[in-house]
């Protein structure tokens, strides 16, 4: 049988790394690699998006196949899982023996499916989940979580560190995505909480900007409580002293105020439903963090 990895090691690559997808994020990743002195080949479905990077010294491949063949390491930064599948399926043979780093946002199971597909085709696979906006790429301020091939992670770490602070989460390719989506769940619920609060005060004429000026420092201060909640959850004892009780946390008055102002109470009503579920189950005197148990049990 042909030793494919040997063939690839011996073949002449025209660049160190290939980036597929030049949206806002893919362009930032490619630009950071270029700034770090690496030679980069890029491909984008819409070729015009490569112009700036070509002006700065990247090679633009005319096809996905050409792009994959140019480098031993291929980065995919496309829109969704389906676009990754669609783009890579026709070049499975060309990818064989190379390392694929997929930083496209996917669900954990989509990442696992891609890892299985890569293994089937002899491709090293690392899944990446980007916790940064494009402007943060190239500094240590952003974080990127990785899971999948440990060997690929260790080998590529100096390159990955060009983009952000790298963090490895294990061989199961779905893990980086799971942490990513869990973080985003918290973020979007915080944003929705702000939108809901802004809608409530709009009835008294307060602008969203005025509300934001008050809400932002308050939320920032409240995040200091996360560590305490985490200790209670990890300890598993919701009767521990010093915690705000579920009964004390009853939010019926906030739901009512929202309704009275003609504002859809659904974001806060969802929180209230979790709290009342725990109170109805007889845990009213226990810590607010017990809501975690309702979420874990799926009820
Ligand atoms: P953009 O919308 O700016 O770019 C999307 C890219 O995907 C373009 O290159 C587009 O090509 C390409 N694409 C879309 N569909 C297909 C397809 N069917 N076949 C081939 N190429 C396709 O998105 P971003 O660059 O911002 O995001 C890319 C990934 O990075 C996403 O998964 C996103 O969730 C993730 N990410 C982005 C962050 C951000 O702040 N931007 C933050 C964290 C993660 P074309 O130019 O031809 O349309």
mmCIF file of C-alpha atoms and ligand atoms in Angstrom:
data_model
loop_
_atom_site.group_PDB
_atom_site.id
_atom_site.type_symbol
_atom_site.label_atom_id
_atom_site.label_comp_id
_atom_site.label_asym_id
_atom_site.label_seq_id
_atom_site.Cartn_x
_atom_site.Cartn_y
_atom_site.Cartn_z
ATOM 1 C CA UNK A 1 0.000 0.000 0.000
ATOM 2 C CA UNK A 2 1.223 3.503 -0.809
ATOM 3 C CA UNK A 3 2.585 5.426 2.165
ATOM 4 C CA UNK A 4 0.586 8.594 1.674
ATOM 5 C CA UNK A 5 2.128 10.597 4.493
ATOM 6 C CA UNK A 6 5.563 9.895 3.019
ATOM 7 C CA UNK A 7 4.352 11.090 -0.379
ATOM 8 C CA UNK A 8 3.082 14.298 1.196
ATOM 9 C CA UNK A 9 6.245 14.897 3.216
ATOM 10 C CA UNK A 10 8.259 14.535 0.048
ATOM 11 C CA UNK A 11 6.008 16.565 -2.177
ATOM 12 C CA UNK A 12 6.876 20.194 -2.738
ATOM 13 C CA UNK A 13 4.396 22.394 -0.951
ATOM 14 C CA UNK A 14 4.051 25.874 -2.242
ATOM 15 C CA UNK A 15 2.969 27.190 1.142
ATOM 16 C CA UNK A 16 2.973 26.365 4.861
ATOM 17 C CA UNK A 17 -0.742 26.586 5.352
ATOM 18 C CA UNK A 18 -3.970 26.857 3.378
ATOM 19 C CA UNK A 19 -7.043 28.794 4.489
ATOM 20 C CA UNK A 20 -10.395 27.882 2.931
ATOM 21 C CA UNK A 21 -12.979 30.622 3.433
ATOM 22 C CA UNK A 22 -12.264 34.335 3.442
ATOM 23 C CA UNK A 23 -15.220 35.764 5.276
ATOM 24 C CA UNK A 24 -14.545 38.206 8.099
ATOM 25 C CA UNK A 25 -12.988 35.502 10.278
ATOM 26 C CA UNK A 26 -11.137 33.491 7.622
ATOM 27 C CA UNK A 27 -9.533 36.700 6.301
ATOM 28 C CA UNK A 28 -8.381 37.646 9.818
ATOM 29 C CA UNK A 29 -6.894 34.164 10.361
ATOM 30 C CA UNK A 30 -5.074 34.245 7.008
ATOM 31 C CA UNK A 31 -3.784 37.788 7.607
ATOM 32 C CA UNK A 32 -2.430 36.848 11.057
ATOM 33 C CA UNK A 33 -0.608 33.833 9.602
ATOM 34 C CA UNK A 34 0.869 36.020 6.906
ATOM 35 C CA UNK A 35 2.000 38.598 9.478
ATOM 36 C CA UNK A 36 3.710 35.814 11.439
ATOM 37 C CA UNK A 37 5.896 35.080 8.419
ATOM 38 C CA UNK A 38 4.145 31.913 7.258
ATOM 39 C CA UNK A 39 3.447 31.392 3.585
ATOM 40 C CA UNK A 40 -0.286 31.107 2.991
ATOM 41 C CA UNK A 41 -2.515 29.853 0.192
ATOM 42 C CA UNK A 42 -6.140 30.945 0.273
ATOM 43 C CA UNK A 43 -9.333 29.909 -1.456
ATOM 44 C CA UNK A 44 -12.752 31.480 -1.316
ATOM 45 C CA UNK A 45 -15.951 30.533 -3.113
ATOM 46 C CA UNK A 46 -16.234 34.137 -4.246
ATOM 47 C CA UNK A 47 -12.693 34.781 -5.568
ATOM 48 C CA UNK A 48 -12.848 38.597 -5.302
ATOM 49 C CA UNK A 49 -12.661 38.362 -1.507
ATOM 50 C CA UNK A 50 -9.021 37.211 -1.819
ATOM 51 C CA UNK A 51 -7.822 40.447 -3.433
ATOM 52 C CA UNK A 52 -6.522 42.204 -0.287
ATOM 53 C CA UNK A 53 -4.677 39.113 0.924
ATOM 54 C CA UNK A 54 -3.127 38.531 -2.500
ATOM 55 C CA UNK A 55 -1.898 42.140 -2.461
ATOM 56 C CA UNK A 56 -0.227 41.337 0.874
ATOM 57 C CA UNK A 57 1.506 38.223 -0.440
ATOM 58 C CA UNK A 58 -0.776 35.203 -0.215
ATOM 59 C CA UNK A 59 -1.324 32.823 -3.103
ATOM 60 C CA UNK A 60 -4.944 32.534 -4.213
ATOM 61 C CA UNK A 61 -5.820 29.057 -5.471
ATOM 62 C CA UNK A 62 -8.248 28.732 -8.351
ATOM 63 C CA UNK A 63 -9.963 25.684 -6.864
ATOM 64 C CA UNK A 64 -10.384 23.901 -3.519
ATOM 65 C CA UNK A 65 -8.283 21.034 -4.904
ATOM 66 C CA UNK A 66 -5.402 23.351 -5.788
ATOM 67 C CA UNK A 67 -5.663 25.019 -2.377
ATOM 68 C CA UNK A 68 -5.572 21.704 -0.501
ATOM 69 C CA UNK A 69 -2.609 20.425 -2.502
ATOM 70 C CA UNK A 70 -0.623 23.594 -1.763
ATOM 71 C CA UNK A 71 -0.030 22.949 1.970
ATOM 72 C CA UNK A 72 0.330 20.182 4.553
ATOM 73 C CA UNK A 73 -2.135 21.975 6.850
ATOM 74 C CA UNK A 74 -5.589 23.107 5.741
ATOM 75 C CA UNK A 75 -7.779 25.485 7.752
ATOM 76 C CA UNK A 76 -11.510 25.507 7.026
ATOM 77 C CA UNK A 77 -13.319 28.675 8.129
ATOM 78 C CA UNK A 78 -16.618 28.491 6.294
ATOM 79 C CA UNK A 79 -20.137 29.344 7.358
ATOM 80 C CA UNK A 80 -21.654 26.157 8.750
ATOM 81 C CA UNK A 81 -21.112 22.423 8.926
ATOM 82 C CA UNK A 82 -22.976 21.900 5.627
ATOM 83 C CA UNK A 83 -20.639 24.289 3.786
ATOM 84 C CA UNK A 84 -17.606 22.417 5.154
ATOM 85 C CA UNK A 85 -19.013 19.064 4.010
ATOM 86 C CA UNK A 86 -19.928 20.470 0.615
ATOM 87 C CA UNK A 87 -16.476 22.013 0.132
ATOM 88 C CA UNK A 88 -14.365 19.122 1.399
ATOM 89 C CA UNK A 89 -16.215 16.016 0.185
ATOM 90 C CA UNK A 90 -14.925 16.347 -3.398
ATOM 91 C CA UNK A 91 -11.272 16.679 -2.213
ATOM 92 C CA UNK A 92 -11.129 13.821 0.293
ATOM 93 C CA UNK A 93 -8.361 12.100 -1.695
ATOM 94 C CA UNK A 94 -6.249 15.251 -1.865
ATOM 95 C CA UNK A 95 -6.636 15.807 1.889
ATOM 96 C CA UNK A 96 -5.325 12.330 2.720
ATOM 97 C CA UNK A 97 -2.180 12.562 4.886
ATOM 98 C CA UNK A 98 -2.689 16.254 5.625
ATOM 99 C CA UNK A 99 -4.037 17.922 8.743
ATOM 100 C CA UNK A 100 -7.407 19.626 8.654
ATOM 101 C CA UNK A 101 -8.210 22.267 11.267
ATOM 102 C CA UNK A 102 -11.874 23.147 11.106
ATOM 103 C CA UNK A 103 -12.667 26.405 12.900
ATOM 104 C CA UNK A 104 -16.123 26.747 11.369
ATOM 105 C CA UNK A 105 -18.745 26.844 14.132
ATOM 106 C CA UNK A 106 -20.467 23.454 14.345
ATOM 107 C CA UNK A 107 -22.409 21.486 16.928
ATOM 108 C CA UNK A 108 -20.437 18.879 18.921
ATOM 109 C CA UNK A 109 -21.958 16.017 16.915
ATOM 110 C CA UNK A 110 -21.203 17.759 13.627
ATOM 111 C CA UNK A 111 -17.568 18.080 14.743
ATOM 112 C CA UNK A 112 -17.532 14.378 15.640
ATOM 113 C CA UNK A 113 -19.023 13.476 12.252
ATOM 114 C CA UNK A 114 -16.324 15.489 10.495
ATOM 115 C CA UNK A 115 -13.622 13.841 12.635
ATOM 116 C CA UNK A 116 -14.988 10.406 11.694
ATOM 117 C CA UNK A 117 -15.046 11.385 8.014
ATOM 118 C CA UNK A 118 -11.460 12.644 8.292
ATOM 119 C CA UNK A 119 -10.296 9.423 9.993
ATOM 120 C CA UNK A 120 -11.962 7.384 7.266
ATOM 121 C CA UNK A 121 -9.995 9.331 4.658
ATOM 122 C CA UNK A 122 -6.620 9.347 6.465
ATOM 123 C CA UNK A 123 -6.805 13.029 7.380
ATOM 124 C CA UNK A 124 -5.541 14.366 10.737
ATOM 125 C CA UNK A 125 -8.401 16.316 12.347
ATOM 126 C CA UNK A 126 -8.481 19.136 14.848
ATOM 127 C CA UNK A 127 -11.677 21.015 15.593
ATOM 128 C CA UNK A 128 -11.451 24.638 16.701
ATOM 129 C CA UNK A 129 -14.013 26.910 18.356
ATOM 130 C CA UNK A 130 -13.197 30.597 18.197
ATOM 131 C CA UNK A 131 -14.050 32.763 21.205
ATOM 132 C CA UNK A 132 -13.084 36.047 19.570
ATOM 133 C CA UNK A 133 -14.202 38.539 16.949
ATOM 134 C CA UNK A 134 -12.009 39.035 13.858
ATOM 135 C CA UNK A 135 -10.404 42.207 15.295
ATOM 136 C CA UNK A 136 -9.037 40.143 18.230
ATOM 137 C CA UNK A 137 -7.285 37.600 15.975
ATOM 138 C CA UNK A 138 -3.512 37.975 16.208
ATOM 139 C CA UNK A 139 -3.489 38.882 19.899
ATOM 140 C CA UNK A 140 -3.640 36.768 23.049
ATOM 141 C CA UNK A 141 -6.899 38.496 24.052
ATOM 142 C CA UNK A 142 -9.033 35.984 22.158
ATOM 143 C CA UNK A 143 -9.321 32.301 22.997
ATOM 144 C CA UNK A 144 -9.644 29.351 20.667
ATOM 145 C CA UNK A 145 -10.651 25.961 22.054
ATOM 146 C CA UNK A 146 -9.465 22.834 20.261
ATOM 147 C CA UNK A 147 -10.340 19.149 20.423
ATOM 148 C CA UNK A 148 -9.499 16.160 18.276
ATOM 149 C CA UNK A 149 -6.043 14.895 17.384
ATOM 150 C CA UNK A 150 -3.613 15.614 20.240
ATOM 151 C CA UNK A 151 -0.671 15.028 17.893
ATOM 152 C CA UNK A 152 -2.013 17.637 15.479
ATOM 153 C CA UNK A 153 -2.574 20.103 18.316
ATOM 154 C CA UNK A 154 0.939 19.653 19.724
ATOM 155 C CA UNK A 155 2.570 19.967 16.310
ATOM 156 C CA UNK A 156 0.550 22.990 15.265
ATOM 157 C CA UNK A 157 0.558 24.865 18.580
ATOM 158 C CA UNK A 158 3.126 27.512 17.541
ATOM 159 C CA UNK A 159 0.944 28.246 14.503
ATOM 160 C CA UNK A 160 -2.346 28.174 16.440
ATOM 161 C CA UNK A 161 -0.886 30.544 19.039
ATOM 162 C CA UNK A 162 -0.465 33.160 16.300
ATOM 163 C CA UNK A 163 -4.249 33.651 16.340
ATOM 164 C CA UNK A 164 -5.153 33.681 20.040
ATOM 165 C CA UNK A 165 -4.653 31.860 23.316
ATOM 166 C CA UNK A 166 -5.077 28.174 22.496
ATOM 167 C CA UNK A 167 -6.725 25.679 24.846
ATOM 168 C CA UNK A 168 -6.945 21.921 24.214
ATOM 169 C CA UNK A 169 -10.031 20.021 25.400
ATOM 170 C CA UNK A 170 -9.315 16.395 24.517
ATOM 171 C CA UNK A 171 -9.363 13.800 21.755
ATOM 172 C CA UNK A 172 -13.165 13.777 21.417
ATOM 173 C CA UNK A 173 -13.559 16.268 18.560
ATOM 174 C CA UNK A 174 -16.921 17.515 19.865
ATOM 175 C CA UNK A 175 -15.612 18.930 23.133
ATOM 176 C CA UNK A 176 -14.296 22.294 21.891
ATOM 177 C CA UNK A 177 -17.624 22.992 20.234
ATOM 178 C CA UNK A 178 -19.536 22.016 23.372
ATOM 179 C CA UNK A 179 -17.590 24.489 25.515
ATOM 180 C CA UNK A 180 -17.972 27.147 22.797
ATOM 181 C CA UNK A 181 -21.740 26.728 22.518
ATOM 182 C CA UNK A 182 -22.156 26.633 26.302
ATOM 183 C CA UNK A 183 -20.253 29.943 26.541
ATOM 184 C CA UNK A 184 -22.378 31.444 23.768
ATOM 185 C CA UNK A 185 -25.553 30.261 25.494
ATOM 186 C CA UNK A 186 -24.605 32.379 28.514
ATOM 187 C CA UNK A 187 -23.707 35.339 26.326
ATOM 188 C CA UNK A 188 -26.913 35.349 24.266
ATOM 189 C CA UNK A 189 -29.083 35.010 27.363
ATOM 190 C CA UNK A 190 -27.255 37.961 28.921
ATOM 191 C CA UNK A 191 -27.832 40.021 25.746
ATOM 192 C CA UNK A 192 -31.506 39.000 25.688
ATOM 193 C CA UNK A 193 -31.785 39.997 29.356
ATOM 194 C CA UNK A 194 -30.451 43.417 28.402
ATOM 195 C CA UNK A 195 -32.891 43.703 25.470
ATOM 196 C CA UNK A 196 -35.752 42.783 27.798
ATOM 197 C CA UNK A 197 -34.704 45.331 30.430
ATOM 198 C CA UNK A 198 -34.270 48.020 27.756
ATOM 199 C CA UNK A 199 -37.790 47.269 26.483
ATOM 200 C CA UNK A 200 -39.183 47.631 30.012
ATOM 201 C CA UNK A 201 -37.672 51.076 30.643
ATOM 202 C CA UNK A 202 -38.559 52.280 27.132
ATOM 203 C CA UNK A 203 -42.121 52.810 28.415
ATOM 204 C CA UNK A 204 -40.784 55.531 30.755
ATOM 205 C CA UNK A 205 -38.820 57.112 27.925
ATOM 206 C CA UNK A 206 -35.344 55.818 28.802
ATOM 207 C CA UNK A 207 -33.196 55.150 25.751
ATOM 208 C CA UNK A 208 -31.395 51.849 25.314
ATOM 209 C CA UNK A 209 -28.111 53.777 25.544
ATOM 210 C CA UNK A 210 -29.056 55.263 28.922
ATOM 211 C CA UNK A 211 -30.113 51.836 30.145
ATOM 212 C CA UNK A 212 -26.880 50.247 28.853
ATOM 213 C CA UNK A 213 -24.818 52.804 30.774
ATOM 214 C CA UNK A 214 -26.448 51.528 33.975
ATOM 215 C CA UNK A 215 -26.754 47.842 33.058
ATOM 216 C CA UNK A 216 -23.173 47.216 31.911
ATOM 217 C CA UNK A 217 -21.374 47.997 35.220
ATOM 218 C CA UNK A 218 -24.120 46.205 37.160
ATOM 219 C CA UNK A 219 -23.775 43.015 35.092
ATOM 220 C CA UNK A 220 -19.977 43.220 35.279
ATOM 221 C CA UNK A 221 -20.228 43.357 39.090
ATOM 222 C CA UNK A 222 -22.712 40.469 39.128
ATOM 223 C CA UNK A 223 -20.332 38.169 37.213
ATOM 224 C CA UNK A 224 -18.213 38.120 40.361
ATOM 225 C CA UNK A 225 -20.939 35.901 41.815
ATOM 226 C CA UNK A 226 -20.380 33.127 39.250
ATOM 227 C CA UNK A 227 -17.515 31.620 41.169
ATOM 228 C CA UNK A 228 -19.650 31.286 44.310
ATOM 229 C CA UNK A 229 -22.515 29.650 42.378
ATOM 230 C CA UNK A 230 -20.022 27.270 40.771
ATOM 231 C CA UNK A 231 -18.704 26.226 44.203
ATOM 232 C CA UNK A 232 -22.248 25.400 45.354
ATOM 233 C CA UNK A 233 -23.025 23.433 42.161
ATOM 234 C CA UNK A 234 -19.751 21.503 42.236
ATOM 235 C CA UNK A 235 -20.165 20.843 45.958
ATOM 236 C CA UNK A 236 -23.697 19.523 45.316
ATOM 237 C CA UNK A 237 -25.038 20.906 48.643
ATOM 238 C CA UNK A 238 -27.759 23.468 48.008
ATOM 239 C CA UNK A 239 -28.496 23.864 51.739
ATOM 240 C CA UNK A 240 -25.109 25.486 52.291
ATOM 241 C CA UNK A 241 -25.273 28.701 54.384
ATOM 242 C CA UNK A 242 -24.966 32.190 52.908
ATOM 243 C CA UNK A 243 -26.785 31.509 49.638
ATOM 244 C CA UNK A 244 -29.764 33.443 48.292
ATOM 245 C CA UNK A 245 -32.714 31.021 48.524
ATOM 246 C CA UNK A 246 -35.050 30.039 45.692
ATOM 247 C CA UNK A 247 -38.017 31.511 47.601
ATOM 248 C CA UNK A 248 -36.178 34.827 47.960
ATOM 249 C CA UNK A 249 -35.416 34.672 44.218
ATOM 250 C CA UNK A 250 -39.077 34.365 43.179
ATOM 251 C CA UNK A 251 -39.331 36.633 40.120
ATOM 252 C CA UNK A 252 -43.112 36.869 39.801
ATOM 253 C CA UNK A 253 -42.938 40.638 40.436
ATOM 254 C CA UNK A 254 -40.555 41.154 37.506
ATOM 255 C CA UNK A 255 -42.788 39.092 35.211
ATOM 256 C CA UNK A 256 -45.793 41.131 36.384
ATOM 257 C CA UNK A 257 -44.021 44.474 35.893
ATOM 258 C CA UNK A 258 -43.031 43.450 32.386
ATOM 259 C CA UNK A 259 -46.629 42.524 31.539
ATOM 260 C CA UNK A 260 -47.912 45.771 33.070
ATOM 261 C CA UNK A 261 -45.600 47.750 30.784
ATOM 262 C CA UNK A 262 -46.856 45.771 27.770
ATOM 263 C CA UNK A 263 -43.463 44.093 27.351
ATOM 264 C CA UNK A 264 -43.220 40.397 26.415
ATOM 265 C CA UNK A 265 -42.058 38.740 29.658
ATOM 266 C CA UNK A 266 -40.854 35.488 28.032
ATOM 267 C CA UNK A 267 -37.106 35.818 28.857
ATOM 268 C CA UNK A 268 -37.675 36.459 32.567
ATOM 269 C CA UNK A 269 -40.706 34.128 32.645
ATOM 270 C CA UNK A 270 -38.448 31.281 31.508
ATOM 271 C CA UNK A 271 -36.149 31.923 34.494
ATOM 272 C CA UNK A 272 -39.139 32.218 36.810
ATOM 273 C CA UNK A 273 -40.478 28.864 35.546
ATOM 274 C CA UNK A 274 -37.208 27.186 36.518
ATOM 275 C CA UNK A 275 -37.272 28.772 39.973
ATOM 276 C CA UNK A 276 -40.945 27.925 40.632
ATOM 277 C CA UNK A 277 -40.332 24.351 39.445
ATOM 278 C CA UNK A 278 -37.719 23.940 42.175
ATOM 279 C CA UNK A 279 -39.948 25.624 44.797
ATOM 280 C CA UNK A 280 -42.877 23.366 43.810
ATOM 281 C CA UNK A 281 -40.592 20.368 44.249
ATOM 282 C CA UNK A 282 -40.033 21.426 47.857
ATOM 283 C CA UNK A 283 -36.625 23.112 47.593
ATOM 284 C CA UNK A 284 -37.714 26.712 48.251
ATOM 285 C CA UNK A 285 -35.339 27.225 51.174
ATOM 286 C CA UNK A 286 -32.358 25.943 49.201
ATOM 287 C CA UNK A 287 -29.910 27.928 47.069
ATOM 288 C CA UNK A 288 -30.895 29.622 43.803
ATOM 289 C CA UNK A 289 -28.129 27.637 42.068
ATOM 290 C CA UNK A 290 -30.355 24.560 42.412
ATOM 291 C CA UNK A 291 -31.940 25.680 39.107
ATOM 292 C CA UNK A 292 -28.906 23.931 37.597
ATOM 293 C CA UNK A 293 -30.461 20.601 38.662
ATOM 294 C CA UNK A 294 -33.666 21.307 36.695
ATOM 295 C CA UNK A 295 -31.587 22.121 33.620
ATOM 296 C CA UNK A 296 -29.424 19.007 33.969
ATOM 297 C CA UNK A 297 -32.406 16.738 34.326
ATOM 298 C CA UNK A 298 -33.966 18.266 31.207
ATOM 299 C CA UNK A 299 -37.187 19.009 33.074
HETATM 300 P P1 LIG B 1 -18.754 35.274 6.877
HETATM 301 O O1 LIG B 1 -20.229 35.265 6.655
HETATM 302 O O2 LIG B 1 -18.058 36.589 6.866
HETATM 303 O O3 LIG B 1 -18.060 34.345 5.784
HETATM 304 C C1 LIG B 1 -18.571 33.074 5.477
HETATM 305 C C2 LIG B 1 -17.579 32.349 4.612
HETATM 306 O O4 LIG B 1 -18.102 31.059 4.297
HETATM 307 C C3 LIG B 1 -17.304 33.064 3.277
HETATM 308 O O5 LIG B 1 -15.972 32.821 2.925
HETATM 309 C C4 LIG B 1 -18.263 32.328 2.343
HETATM 310 O O6 LIG B 1 -17.872 32.384 0.995
HETATM 311 C C5 LIG B 1 -18.128 30.933 2.874
HETATM 312 N N1 LIG B 1 -19.228 30.051 2.491
HETATM 313 C C6 LIG B 1 -20.513 30.128 2.915
HETATM 314 N N2 LIG B 1 -21.227 29.121 2.395
HETATM 315 C C7 LIG B 1 -20.381 28.403 1.622
HETATM 316 C C8 LIG B 1 -20.529 27.234 0.831
HETATM 317 N N3 LIG B 1 -21.708 26.607 0.738
HETATM 318 N N4 LIG B 1 -19.443 26.755 0.195
HETATM 319 C C9 LIG B 1 -18.243 27.385 0.309
HETATM 320 N N5 LIG B 1 -18.039 28.505 1.035
HETATM 321 C C10 LIG B 1 -19.096 28.995 1.694
HETATM 322 O O7 LIG B 1 -18.501 34.497 8.246
HETATM 323 P P2 LIG B 1 -17.248 34.610 9.217
HETATM 324 O O8 LIG B 1 -15.987 34.603 8.433
HETATM 325 O O9 LIG B 1 -17.481 35.696 10.188
HETATM 326 O O10 LIG B 1 -17.390 33.250 10.039
HETATM 327 C C11 LIG B 1 -16.831 32.045 9.566
HETATM 328 C C12 LIG B 1 -16.956 31.011 10.683
HETATM 329 O O11 LIG B 1 -16.253 31.496 11.833
HETATM 330 C C13 LIG B 1 -18.418 30.763 11.099
HETATM 331 O O12 LIG B 1 -18.628 29.398 11.354
HETATM 332 C C14 LIG B 1 -18.542 31.576 12.370
HETATM 333 O O13 LIG B 1 -19.528 31.054 13.244
HETATM 334 C C15 LIG B 1 -17.131 31.440 12.946
HETATM 335 N N6 LIG B 1 -16.861 32.517 13.886
HETATM 336 C C16 LIG B 1 -16.979 33.826 13.490
HETATM 337 C C17 LIG B 1 -16.837 34.851 14.392
HETATM 338 C C18 LIG B 1 -16.987 36.279 13.990
HETATM 339 O O14 LIG B 1 -17.002 37.140 14.891
HETATM 340 N N7 LIG B 1 -17.052 36.596 12.715
HETATM 341 C C19 LIG B 1 -16.557 34.556 15.828
HETATM 342 C C20 LIG B 1 -16.383 33.152 16.130
HETATM 343 C C21 LIG B 1 -16.564 32.187 15.183
HETATM 344 P P3 LIG B 1 -18.389 33.571 0.029
HETATM 345 O O15 LIG B 1 -17.474 34.732 0.258
HETATM 346 O O16 LIG B 1 -18.280 32.988 -1.322
HETATM 347 O O17 LIG B 1 -19.817 33.869 0.428
#
